[in-house]
Every structure is written in C-alpha cells, then in structure tokens.
Amino acid sequence: MAYSDKLIEHYERPLNVGTLDKEDPNVGSGLVGAPACGDVMRLQIKVNPETQVIEDAKFKTFGCGSAIASSSLATEWVKGKTVEEAMALKNTDIVKELNLPPVKIHCSVLAEDAIKSAIADFRRKQAVARGEDPDVGIGQKDENVVQLSK
Amino acid sequence: MSLKFPIYMDNHATTRCDPRVVEAMLPYFTEDFGNAASRNHKYGWVAEEAVDYAREQVQKILGARSEKEIVFTSGATESNNLAIKGAAHQYKDRGNHIITVKTEHKAVLDTCKRLEREGFEVTYLDVDSRGQISPDDVKKAITDKTILVSVMLCNNEIGTVQPIAEIGKITRERGVLLHTDAVQGVGRMPFHVDEMNVDLVSISAHKIYGPKGVGALYVRRNKPRVRLTAEMDGGGHEHGMRSGTLNVPGIVGLGKACEILVKEMEQDIAHVRGLRDRLRKKLEGALEMVHLNGAEDPWRHPGNLNVSFSFVEGEAMMMGIKDVCVSSGSACTSASLEPSYVLRALGVDTELAHSSIRFGLGRFNTEEEVDYVAQIVIREVNRLREMSPLYELHQEGVDYKTIQWVAH
C-alpha cells in the first residue's frame, strides 16, 4: 500500500523521540498497546503546572510505520497546547493529517489513547502532590499495570 | 559491480525468470504457436513435441519413472487442489480421513477445509519449535479411514524441511497415499519420488526461475497406480486429469527451468547457502537478540533466512529498508492483522512473530547485495530500537513479558 508523503516523513525523520524523567511530578507518561498486538506506544508530556501548557513531549513506539508516524505527529501536536486542548485531540485528526489507510486507523486510536493516558498520569501526580485521592480512574495506577482508556 | 535497486531478496514469493528459460519459451509464442492437441498438422506436432520434451525434463528432476506421470497445471495451487481433492473424491469409498500439517500453505489447508465441509475428516498435525512434524505423529494419526497424507517438502516462510522420506516409509507400509507440496524444496535439496515413496508431488515454475502460471503434478502410475478425479470438465487433456489447452510456452519454460536445476543444482545450492550464511553471520555479529525462526541445516532451505529482530516491528522494518524486497510475518503486512500462522504454530511469541523478516536468497543474488542489505538492516534495526519502548525496558533490565499489558 502506498503511504502519504507526510506519513513517510514522520516515519523516516520522527520528531520528539526520547524519554522524559518519569519521576518528575510535572511529567505524565502514557504507555498503551501490547507487544503481542504488535504495537506499544509510550508518550510523555512535560506540563507547566502554572499555565497547564504542555512544554515538551517525547515518545517511543514499537510498531509499524503508521504507529511511529502517528506518535511523532501526536507529540508535535500536543506541544504548546494546554492539557485541556490536548484532551480534545481526536484520532480522526491524525487519520486525516497522515491519510492513514483503513487498516491503520487503530494506530491513530492508540496515539489518542497515549495522549489521554499521559494526561491522566500527570493529573494523578498533581493530585498526589496536592494530597488528594490519586485514583482518577484512568492512567497508570501501578508501575507495572497499564490501564488503557477506551 | 554496481548495485541495482531495489534489491530482490524475496525469492520464496517468486523468482526472476532465468534468461535461458525465456529464450527457450520465445519461439512457442510466435513461430511455433500450435495447440498441442492438434493432431493433424505440423503446428500441433511441434507443440506436442515441445510439451513431451518438457515432460521428460520435469520427470528427471523428480526422479519419476515415466514422463506419463507428469500432469501440467496452471501452478502449484491448482496442483495441490487437484492432488488433494482429486484423491479424496476418487478414494472416498475407501475412507474419508486426510492428514496434513498446521504449517502447510493455504492452497493445502483451505483445500482440506473445503473437504471437511464435504464430510471428510482432516487431522492437522502440530509441529515442533523448529517447524518439523514427527513421523511418529503421522503413524499415530493414521486410521483405517485414512486415504491421504499431505506434507510439504519445505516451508515457504521459515524454510523448514520435513522428513518426507521417513513419512513415506510409513505411508507406504500403511497403504496410504502421500502428497507433497514440493514448490519450495525442489531443486534446493535432494528429492526423488521413489526414494521418498511419494505418490503425488506439486511443483511450480515461477519458484524455480521459470514463468508464472504454470506448474505440474506428479501422479504415480505404478505401485500404486494413483487415480484422481478430475476437478475440471473439458477436453480430457493430460490423461483426463486436467482439461484445458496446454500452456505450451509456459510448459517449455517449466521444463527448461527443471533442466537447468538438474544440471546446476549443486552449485546453485552452494551459492544461495553461502549468501544466506554470510547474511546471517553479519546480522548476528552486529546485533543482539536476533532469533532464527525455523530449523538449522540440513533441515533448512539453503536460501531461507527468517529472523526476528526483538523490539522492532516487521513492517516498520520493511519501510526502513525500502530498497530491499523482503517479507515479514508481521500482522501489519497482512489484511487480517493476524501475525503469521506458521510462526504461531511453532510457538514463536506473538511479539517475535510481529518482528520477523524473511530473506529469500536466490540464484541471482550477489555477495555485494548481501553486504549492502546487512549494512542497512543493521542500521535500521538500531534506529528502530532506539525508538522502541520495549528496547528501553530491555536495557533497563525489565523483561517486558512481566508487565501486564492490556490488549487492544
């Protein structure tokens, strides 16, 4: 199948590959997917707690070219947005931008899940810092258990 | 020597026609275009003569006793269908049980599934972690209802060679017919229908440097004489087993491809094996966690290198090495989103199945190509691992299998 030039560009020269310090209270990490399904995405955001603006985003992805491109685009898009704005990003926006073929739509779903999961993790950490109940329902509750928002 | 791109290393999918094969075929499109079934004029005689000659060339590569045992078809899918359905329908009064293997080609598996819907019973044997079946399992699976055992000579994905000779001893002793899909194996390893006691053999021209759209089925005529029920109605060509005007140029090409293999088999095998081992050594020398899928020699196709690069997904890998034509067992390369059923039958971890790449070396590959391919594969695996969260976990000493993933 032929992929769009934008997709290939993001695959060949992905933006924001890397790792943020997951211990940083201002960093939210989302790890979604499963190795057995052939794709795992980890997306991290660093948020300014005052402004709620996402100042940095990094990803690492095990998956096909479309999954890598979707993650690269997702990190690029959330940077500079507030957490609220980032929550509003839809997988269909990614599908449109990268012109993903139907069999690759799940890659965009995974990217949206990764954003939401990272934000949930950030919010949980903030709640802990404020001494509130950290269990906000989604996101990573446990180091070794990955919850996937559906 | 300069490299020509893209580099083709997918010789299990198809092979380039040998120029000698093309040359042999050409006259039969133009000057000698006759119908081999035209008995009353020169054009027909010339075509028939060419087909008869090709029949002998195919007979030789299989070690068949008579050229009459060769039935030309449109390819191995048809040969497999004709062998299995033809035998099942012919011998249904004797029994309704067929034995085959989970890692067979779809042309065999789906044919068996159709027969199941017709009321036949099919046993699908398991393979071990190298992809081999045990002859003992065949022995145990045979009942007094068994009419046919179908086991491929060599697997198209992982290159595992099945112990056909040992299976043949068992089937002969029990009076059960043995069919082998020899598409990938013929010309790549010693094969002889009598020494292996096989009764039906499927081959295809385009996997052995011949043209697409032509194949053959060997049907034993003596001890036992195998009869098949024709699957197509028509003019009664090919001893009534396969109606349809013969594809004379294609058949000439198949014959020539077989002749070349008979003459050059030893050097051909040595060439591809040398390239395969060179590629493997380079990859394993430069990269950690490279897993070989399938068996080691002598139970491996000399030109097959199927490996999984841990932490790297197969389709992403193929996108990264776009100047190289290979294939992957990853789900993402198929419409079904399921990883290779062959690798799963071996018990390969699903994530490693997603990470598998099949290199198929062939007659026309060179050492320069292997060196180039090794270099860019190593570069791409390293690049994609740097991007892989699983590789990061591995480097931190975390076994990702201990993590509870939520499947999606």
XYZ file of C-alpha atoms in Angstrom:
558
model
C 0.000 0.000 0.000
C 1.177 3.494 -0.701
C 1.622 5.798 2.248
C 1.324 9.582 2.168
C 4.456 11.716 1.984
C 3.650 13.187 5.411
C 3.460 9.743 6.951
C 6.748 8.683 5.390
C 8.384 11.931 6.526
C 7.266 11.308 10.126
C 8.450 7.699 9.898
C 11.846 8.491 8.415
C 12.501 11.591 10.488
C 10.310 11.210 13.546
C 10.043 14.227 15.827
C 10.427 14.090 19.603
C 11.810 10.583 20.005
C 13.071 10.162 23.531
C 12.389 9.861 27.201
C 11.397 12.372 29.899
C 12.088 11.786 33.572
C 9.063 9.834 34.726
C 9.799 10.746 38.367
C 9.338 14.445 37.608
C 5.963 15.494 39.119
C 5.314 17.625 36.059
C 5.806 14.737 33.642
C 2.921 12.500 32.648
C 3.622 9.143 30.977
C 1.227 7.057 28.959
C 2.080 3.539 27.875
C -0.550 1.923 25.696
C -0.863 -1.086 23.436
C 0.667 -4.511 23.899
C 3.688 -6.271 22.407
C 1.536 -9.209 21.382
C -0.625 -6.893 19.295
C 2.438 -5.584 17.515
C 2.307 -2.056 18.852
C 3.272 -0.323 22.056
C 3.324 3.447 22.373
C 4.843 5.450 25.182
C 4.044 9.127 25.110
C 5.278 11.567 27.742
C 4.379 15.180 28.342
C 6.024 17.810 30.493
C 3.494 20.327 31.736
C 3.940 23.734 33.245
C 1.785 23.405 36.387
C 1.056 27.140 36.446
C -0.171 27.555 32.905
C -1.140 23.897 32.237
C 0.721 24.259 28.943
C 2.499 21.161 27.587
C 6.024 22.426 27.173
C 7.648 19.257 25.925
C 6.563 15.867 24.624
C 8.513 12.736 23.804
C 7.611 9.323 22.521
C 8.945 5.857 21.897
C 6.973 3.400 19.834
C 7.245 -0.267 18.944
C 5.019 -0.690 15.935
C 4.593 -0.276 12.248
C 5.468 2.839 10.283
C 1.984 4.269 10.753
C 2.212 3.814 14.515
C 5.566 5.595 14.614
C 4.286 8.413 12.404
C 1.084 8.760 14.483
C 3.126 9.066 17.688
C 5.502 11.568 16.151
C 2.584 13.701 14.977
C 0.798 13.383 18.330
C 3.827 14.674 20.269
C 4.249 17.532 17.822
C 0.595 18.493 18.111
C 0.353 18.459 21.905
C 3.404 20.650 22.357
C 2.349 24.207 23.146
C -1.220 23.183 23.844
C -2.810 23.269 27.259
C -3.759 19.965 28.814
C -7.411 20.758 28.133
C -6.714 21.455 24.469
C -4.684 18.272 24.168
C -7.559 16.264 25.634
C -9.682 17.444 22.717
C -7.383 15.949 20.057
C -9.132 13.189 18.161
C -7.698 10.181 16.388
C -9.612 11.245 13.287
C -7.449 14.389 13.115
C -4.397 12.127 12.869
C -6.063 9.916 10.265
C -6.770 12.994 8.165
C -3.333 14.563 8.547
C -1.403 11.362 7.715
C -4.005 9.992 5.318
C -3.926 6.665 7.144
C -5.399 3.723 5.242
C -8.347 1.953 6.937
C -6.230 -0.935 8.297
C -4.013 1.601 10.085
C -6.724 3.576 11.852
C -6.008 1.681 15.066
C -2.579 3.372 15.106
C -4.275 6.754 15.436
C -6.590 5.390 18.130
C -3.540 4.237 20.024
C -1.961 7.698 19.715
C -5.095 9.354 21.094
C -5.134 6.842 23.933
C -1.469 7.569 24.624
C -2.143 11.317 24.909
C -5.091 10.753 27.249
C -3.143 8.259 29.300
C -0.198 10.655 29.688
C -2.516 13.461 30.753
C -4.267 11.186 33.258
C -0.886 10.264 34.711
C 0.074 13.928 35.005
C -3.227 14.755 36.719
C -2.807 11.850 39.106
C 0.644 13.080 40.080
C -0.690 16.583 40.605
C -3.468 15.238 42.797
C -0.936 13.317 44.865
C 1.125 16.476 45.234
C -1.953 18.281 46.492
C -2.597 15.439 48.881
C -5.817 14.368 47.181
C -7.076 10.916 46.228
C -4.915 9.984 43.261
C -7.323 7.471 41.810
C -8.832 9.479 38.999
C -9.936 6.455 37.076
C -7.631 6.345 34.096
C -3.944 6.315 33.612
C -1.243 4.311 35.299
C -2.233 3.315 38.812
C 0.612 0.967 39.238
C 4.100 0.892 37.862
C 3.531 -2.458 36.225
C -0.086 -2.264 35.245
C -1.071 -0.376 32.189
C -4.614 0.831 32.012
C -5.962 1.719 28.651
C -8.764 4.213 28.394
C -11.375 3.085 25.925
C 29.958 -4.138 -9.677
C 27.292 -1.556 -9.050
C 24.123 -2.457 -7.195
C 20.758 -2.284 -8.890
C 17.852 -1.115 -6.725
C 15.613 -2.308 -5.294
C 17.472 -5.432 -4.261
C 15.282 -8.505 -4.541
C 15.533 -10.924 -1.621
C 12.042 -12.380 -1.722
C 12.751 -15.494 -3.737
C 10.183 -17.586 -1.862
C 7.457 -15.328 -3.234
C 8.649 -15.633 -6.779
C 11.870 -15.741 -8.729
C 13.152 -13.890 -11.717
C 12.927 -15.918 -14.905
C 16.285 -17.259 -15.960
C 17.144 -15.703 -19.351
C 17.818 -19.206 -20.683
C 14.234 -20.118 -19.783
C 12.829 -17.069 -21.558
C 14.901 -17.855 -24.614
C 13.592 -21.413 -24.737
C 9.994 -20.181 -24.463
C 10.035 -17.435 -27.070
C 9.555 -19.462 -30.270
C 6.392 -21.005 -28.827
C 4.622 -17.661 -28.734
C 5.220 -16.836 -32.387
C 6.541 -19.312 -34.972
C 5.573 -22.461 -33.083
C 2.285 -21.311 -31.632
C 0.356 -24.526 -32.231
C -2.108 -26.290 -29.960
C -0.500 -29.439 -28.594
C -3.834 -31.194 -29.023
C -3.968 -30.551 -32.781
C -3.128 -33.982 -34.090
C -3.396 -33.323 -37.788
C -0.911 -30.647 -38.707
C 2.620 -29.510 -38.256
C 1.874 -26.739 -35.752
C 0.204 -29.211 -33.460
C 3.002 -31.749 -33.778
C 5.691 -29.200 -32.996
C 3.804 -28.055 -29.909
C 3.189 -31.609 -28.749
C 6.830 -32.457 -29.222
C 7.846 -29.463 -27.113
C 5.429 -30.483 -24.365
C 6.661 -34.067 -24.411
C 10.236 -32.876 -24.119
C 9.300 -30.661 -21.153
C 7.561 -33.608 -19.560
C 10.838 -35.527 -19.643
C 12.704 -32.573 -18.157
C 10.227 -32.439 -15.256
C 10.310 -36.220 -14.913
C 14.088 -36.065 -14.405
C 14.075 -33.511 -11.627
C 11.571 -35.588 -9.642
C 13.126 -38.951 -10.415
C 9.843 -40.169 -11.883
C 9.889 -43.422 -13.810
C 7.712 -42.282 -16.646
C 7.017 -38.938 -18.289
C 3.372 -40.023 -18.297
C 3.332 -39.365 -14.548
C 3.630 -35.609 -15.116
C 0.403 -33.578 -15.389
C 0.789 -29.927 -16.327
C -1.304 -27.398 -14.438
C -1.588 -23.644 -14.017
C 0.637 -23.697 -10.946
C 1.085 -25.231 -7.549
C -2.231 -24.026 -6.149
C -4.000 -25.981 -8.839
C -1.650 -28.941 -8.401
C -2.395 -29.024 -4.673
C -6.129 -28.744 -5.262
C -6.063 -31.470 -7.895
C -3.926 -33.800 -5.791
C -5.933 -33.472 -2.589
C -9.483 -33.079 -3.898
C -8.815 -35.450 -6.777
C -7.556 -38.184 -4.452
C -10.238 -37.541 -1.842
C -13.049 -37.765 -4.369
C -11.504 -40.777 -6.091
C -10.968 -42.802 -2.930
C -13.892 -41.638 -0.802
C -15.316 -45.151 -0.739
C -12.114 -46.364 0.871
C -12.089 -43.771 3.624
C -12.716 -40.148 4.496
C -9.672 -39.218 6.556
C -6.841 -36.937 5.473
C -3.753 -35.959 7.447
C -1.886 -32.712 6.924
C 0.142 -30.163 8.917
C -0.709 -26.818 10.517
C 2.102 -25.027 8.713
C 1.128 -26.052 5.198
C 0.478 -23.468 2.505
C -3.074 -22.115 2.293
C -3.520 -23.947 -1.013
C -3.358 -27.158 1.000
C -5.061 -26.001 4.212
C -8.006 -24.320 2.525
C -8.447 -27.266 0.187
C -8.633 -29.530 3.239
C -11.107 -27.166 4.910
C -13.375 -27.382 1.883
C -13.201 -31.168 2.026
C -14.168 -31.022 5.692
C -17.312 -29.183 4.687
C -17.982 -32.053 2.266
C -17.787 -34.537 5.124
C -14.123 -35.538 5.079
C -12.210 -35.587 8.334
C -8.863 -33.853 8.475
C -6.140 -34.125 11.095
C -3.842 -31.104 11.268
C -0.576 -32.204 12.843
C 1.370 -29.942 15.192
C 4.968 -29.011 14.530
C 7.850 -28.638 16.973
C 9.585 -25.340 17.699
C 11.631 -25.702 14.515
C 8.554 -26.319 12.405
C 9.030 -30.051 11.892
C 6.488 -32.807 12.345
C 7.437 -36.097 13.849
C 6.988 -39.156 11.597
C 5.719 -40.879 14.709
C 2.800 -38.439 14.879
C 1.918 -39.372 11.307
C 1.997 -43.043 12.255
C -0.276 -42.439 15.246
C -2.703 -40.298 13.252
C -3.269 -42.894 10.514
C -6.529 -44.811 10.926
C -8.171 -47.395 8.703
C -10.145 -44.496 7.224
C -7.039 -42.556 6.163
C -6.648 -42.186 2.415
C -4.112 -39.382 2.061
C -1.277 -37.680 3.919
C -0.179 -34.275 2.615
C 3.073 -32.806 3.956
C 5.093 -30.086 2.274
C 8.733 -30.716 1.422
C 9.896 -27.327 2.597
C 8.062 -24.454 4.235
C 7.726 -21.204 2.321
C 8.019 -18.921 5.347
C 10.563 -20.483 7.645
C 12.313 -22.859 5.238
C 11.914 -25.915 7.464
C 12.329 -29.196 5.586
C 10.011 -32.038 6.586
C 11.266 -35.624 6.958
C 9.409 -36.782 3.840
C 11.454 -39.950 3.347
C 10.573 -41.207 6.822
C 6.940 -40.268 6.392
C 6.943 -42.049 3.028
C 8.068 -45.263 4.653
C 5.111 -45.111 6.997
C 2.501 -44.213 4.395
C 3.765 -46.883 2.011
C 3.646 -49.502 4.745
C 0.101 -48.495 5.679
C -1.110 -48.257 2.087
C -1.926 -44.560 2.370
C -1.151 -42.087 -0.409
C 1.455 -39.404 0.252
C 1.263 -35.987 -1.380
C 3.987 -33.394 -1.005
C 3.863 -29.739 -1.950
C 7.450 -29.506 -3.181
C 7.203 -25.960 -4.523
C 9.920 -24.535 -2.285
C 12.014 -27.642 -1.932
C 12.502 -28.995 -5.402
C 15.901 -28.070 -6.805
C 17.058 -26.879 -3.385
C 17.674 -30.280 -1.880
C 17.898 -33.900 -2.987
C 14.455 -35.175 -3.894
C 13.375 -38.417 -5.526
C 9.835 -39.741 -5.685
C 10.847 -43.387 -5.338
C 13.412 -42.933 -2.598
C 10.883 -40.879 -0.658
C 7.865 -43.011 -1.526
C 5.710 -40.082 -2.508
C 2.740 -40.586 -4.787
C 1.745 -37.037 -5.633
C 4.064 -34.019 -5.940
C 3.165 -30.388 -6.680
C 5.673 -28.058 -8.268
C 5.538 -24.549 -9.677
C 7.663 -22.965 -12.401
C 7.913 -19.427 -11.052
C 9.618 -20.547 -7.831
C 12.449 -22.166 -9.786
C 13.326 -19.329 -12.196
C 10.583 -20.218 -14.646
C 7.442 -18.348 -15.703
C 4.314 -17.716 -13.630
C 1.081 -19.512 -14.393
C 2.456 -22.987 -14.935
C 3.167 -25.923 -12.685
C 2.949 -29.658 -12.610
C 1.603 -32.507 -10.569
C 3.411 -35.804 -10.412
C 0.927 -38.659 -10.230
C 2.402 -42.100 -9.592
C 1.375 -44.706 -12.175
C 2.942 -47.783 -10.717
C 2.917 -49.357 -7.256
C 0.467 -47.936 -6.556
C -1.270 -46.593 -9.621
C -2.847 -43.384 -8.388
C -6.087 -42.239 -9.942
C -7.520 -38.801 -9.476
C -10.992 -37.479 -10.080
C -10.680 -34.529 -12.448
C -11.732 -31.225 -10.948
C -12.417 -29.513 -14.260
C -14.546 -30.792 -17.098
C -13.439 -30.344 -20.669
C -11.442 -31.864 -23.469
C -9.848 -34.581 -21.369
C -6.270 -33.357 -21.704
C -3.472 -34.716 -19.521
C -4.850 -38.259 -19.367
C -8.234 -36.873 -18.416
C -6.901 -35.412 -15.176
C -6.635 -31.786 -16.243
C -8.655 -30.482 -19.119
C -7.668 -27.269 -20.842
C -5.427 -26.334 -23.741
C -1.842 -26.720 -22.704
C 0.146 -23.579 -21.990
C 2.904 -24.597 -24.376
C 5.360 -21.707 -23.855
C 4.881 -21.941 -20.101
C 5.388 -25.686 -20.100
C 8.533 -25.307 -22.208
C 9.730 -22.761 -19.641
C 8.989 -25.082 -16.718
C 10.877 -27.877 -18.487
C 13.867 -25.669 -19.161
C 13.888 -24.403 -15.566
C 13.971 -28.016 -14.357
C 16.713 -28.933 -16.788
C 18.900 -26.055 -15.581
C 18.317 -27.044 -11.948
C 19.186 -30.681 -12.615
C 22.458 -29.602 -14.205
C 23.358 -26.850 -11.775
C 21.682 -27.909 -8.542
C 24.872 -28.392 -6.590
C 26.383 -25.030 -7.432
C 23.004 -23.318 -7.105
C 22.566 -24.680 -3.580
C 26.134 -23.802 -2.622
C 25.647 -20.265 -3.951
C 22.453 -19.453 -2.040
C 23.626 -21.209 1.107
C 26.853 -19.195 1.029
C 24.903 -15.948 0.702
C 22.424 -16.900 3.413
C 25.173 -17.801 5.860
C 27.083 -14.623 5.034
C 23.986 -12.523 5.729
C 23.204 -14.354 8.951
C 26.767 -14.030 10.222
C 26.819 -10.307 9.558
C 23.462 -9.691 11.237
C 24.193 -11.840 14.260
C 27.665 -10.353 14.529
C 26.394 -6.784 14.731
C 23.077 -7.111 16.542
C 21.937 -8.657 19.797
C 18.664 -10.531 20.178
C 18.357 -11.872 16.643
C 16.250 -15.029 16.702
C 16.316 -17.603 13.921
C 12.858 -18.927 13.066
C 12.876 -22.485 11.792
C 15.474 -25.237 11.759
C 19.203 -25.393 11.198
C 20.777 -27.251 8.269
C 20.220 -29.844 6.923
C 16.563 -29.236 7.762
C 16.535 -25.733 6.336
C 16.054 -24.340 2.845
C 19.528 -23.208 1.756
C 18.264 -19.783 0.668
C 15.930 -19.048 3.587
C 16.827 -16.757 6.448
C 13.818 -15.990 8.621
C 14.794 -13.997 11.682
C 13.050 -11.933 14.334
C 14.730 -8.757 15.498
C 13.436 -8.299 19.031
C 11.814 -4.948 19.876
C 11.394 -3.972 16.217
C 8.113 -4.413 14.370
C 8.380 -6.120 10.984
C 6.501 -3.703 8.808
C 8.315 -0.696 10.225
C 11.491 -2.598 9.438
C 10.441 -3.165 5.854
C 9.571 0.519 5.454
C 13.032 1.346 6.699
C 14.769 -0.913 4.226
C 12.640 0.105 1.309
C 15.428 -0.534 -1.194
C 15.301 -4.202 -0.225
C 12.431 -6.509 -1.117
C 11.784 -8.977 1.692
C 8.718 -10.187 3.521
C 7.504 -10.248 7.110
C 5.337 -12.413 9.330
C 4.035 -9.283 10.988
C 0.293 -8.780 11.164
C 0.698 -5.319 9.762
C 1.734 -6.718 6.407
C -1.450 -8.696 6.063
C -5.024 -7.598 5.692
C -6.086 -9.862 8.543
C -3.993 -8.122 11.245
C -3.037 -11.573 12.486
C 0.641 -12.469 12.594
C 1.900 -15.451 10.613
C 0.035 -18.680 11.414
C 3.217 -20.569 10.606
C 5.255 -18.783 13.277
C 2.414 -19.180 15.763
C 2.290 -22.923 15.029
C 5.972 -23.068 16.024
C 5.074 -21.448 19.319
C 7.034 -18.284 18.496
C 5.964 -15.447 20.836
C 3.426 -13.257 19.127
C 5.636 -10.201 19.563
C 8.534 -12.019 17.913
C 6.234 -13.094 15.102
C 5.479 -9.393 14.595
C 9.224 -8.806 14.409
C 10.052 -11.444 11.812
C 11.667 -10.767 8.473
C 12.093 -13.367 5.750
C 15.085 -13.037 3.470
C 14.824 -15.344 0.470
C 18.157 -15.654 -1.311
C 18.211 -16.806 -4.891
C 20.319 -17.622 -7.905
C 20.664 -14.006 -8.995
C 21.694 -12.505 -5.648
C 25.312 -11.495 -5.127
C 27.708 -11.045 -2.219
C 27.695 -7.287 -2.833
C 23.929 -7.291 -2.375
C 24.185 -9.295 0.826
C 26.778 -6.901 2.224
C 24.668 -3.873 1.376
C 21.499 -5.430 2.794
C 23.261 -6.461 6.003
C 24.545 -2.940 6.456
C 21.189 -1.194 6.065
C 19.299 -3.823 8.072
C 21.726 -3.310 10.954
C 21.363 0.470 10.653
C 17.555 0.260 10.612
C 17.286 -2.229 13.496
C 19.448 0.072 15.601
C 17.438 3.143 14.613
C 14.098 1.478 15.358
C 15.349 0.023 18.625
C 16.346 3.500 19.753
C 12.723 4.385 19.132
C 11.297 1.301 20.830
C 9.958 1.489 24.400
C 10.446 -2.272 24.647
C 14.136 -1.944 23.893
C 14.426 0.738 26.558
C 12.800 -1.612 29.071
C 15.207 -4.337 27.993
C 18.166 -2.024 28.523
C 16.849 -1.134 31.973
C 16.783 -4.843 32.698
C 12.997 -5.096 32.716
C 11.560 -8.129 30.988
C 8.550 -6.725 29.174
C 6.850 -10.096 29.486
C 6.467 -9.456 33.208
C 4.422 -6.360 32.502
C 0.698 -6.820 32.435
C -0.311 -5.360 29.105
C -3.854 -4.519 28.251
C -4.563 -5.933 24.814
C -6.482 -3.725 22.486
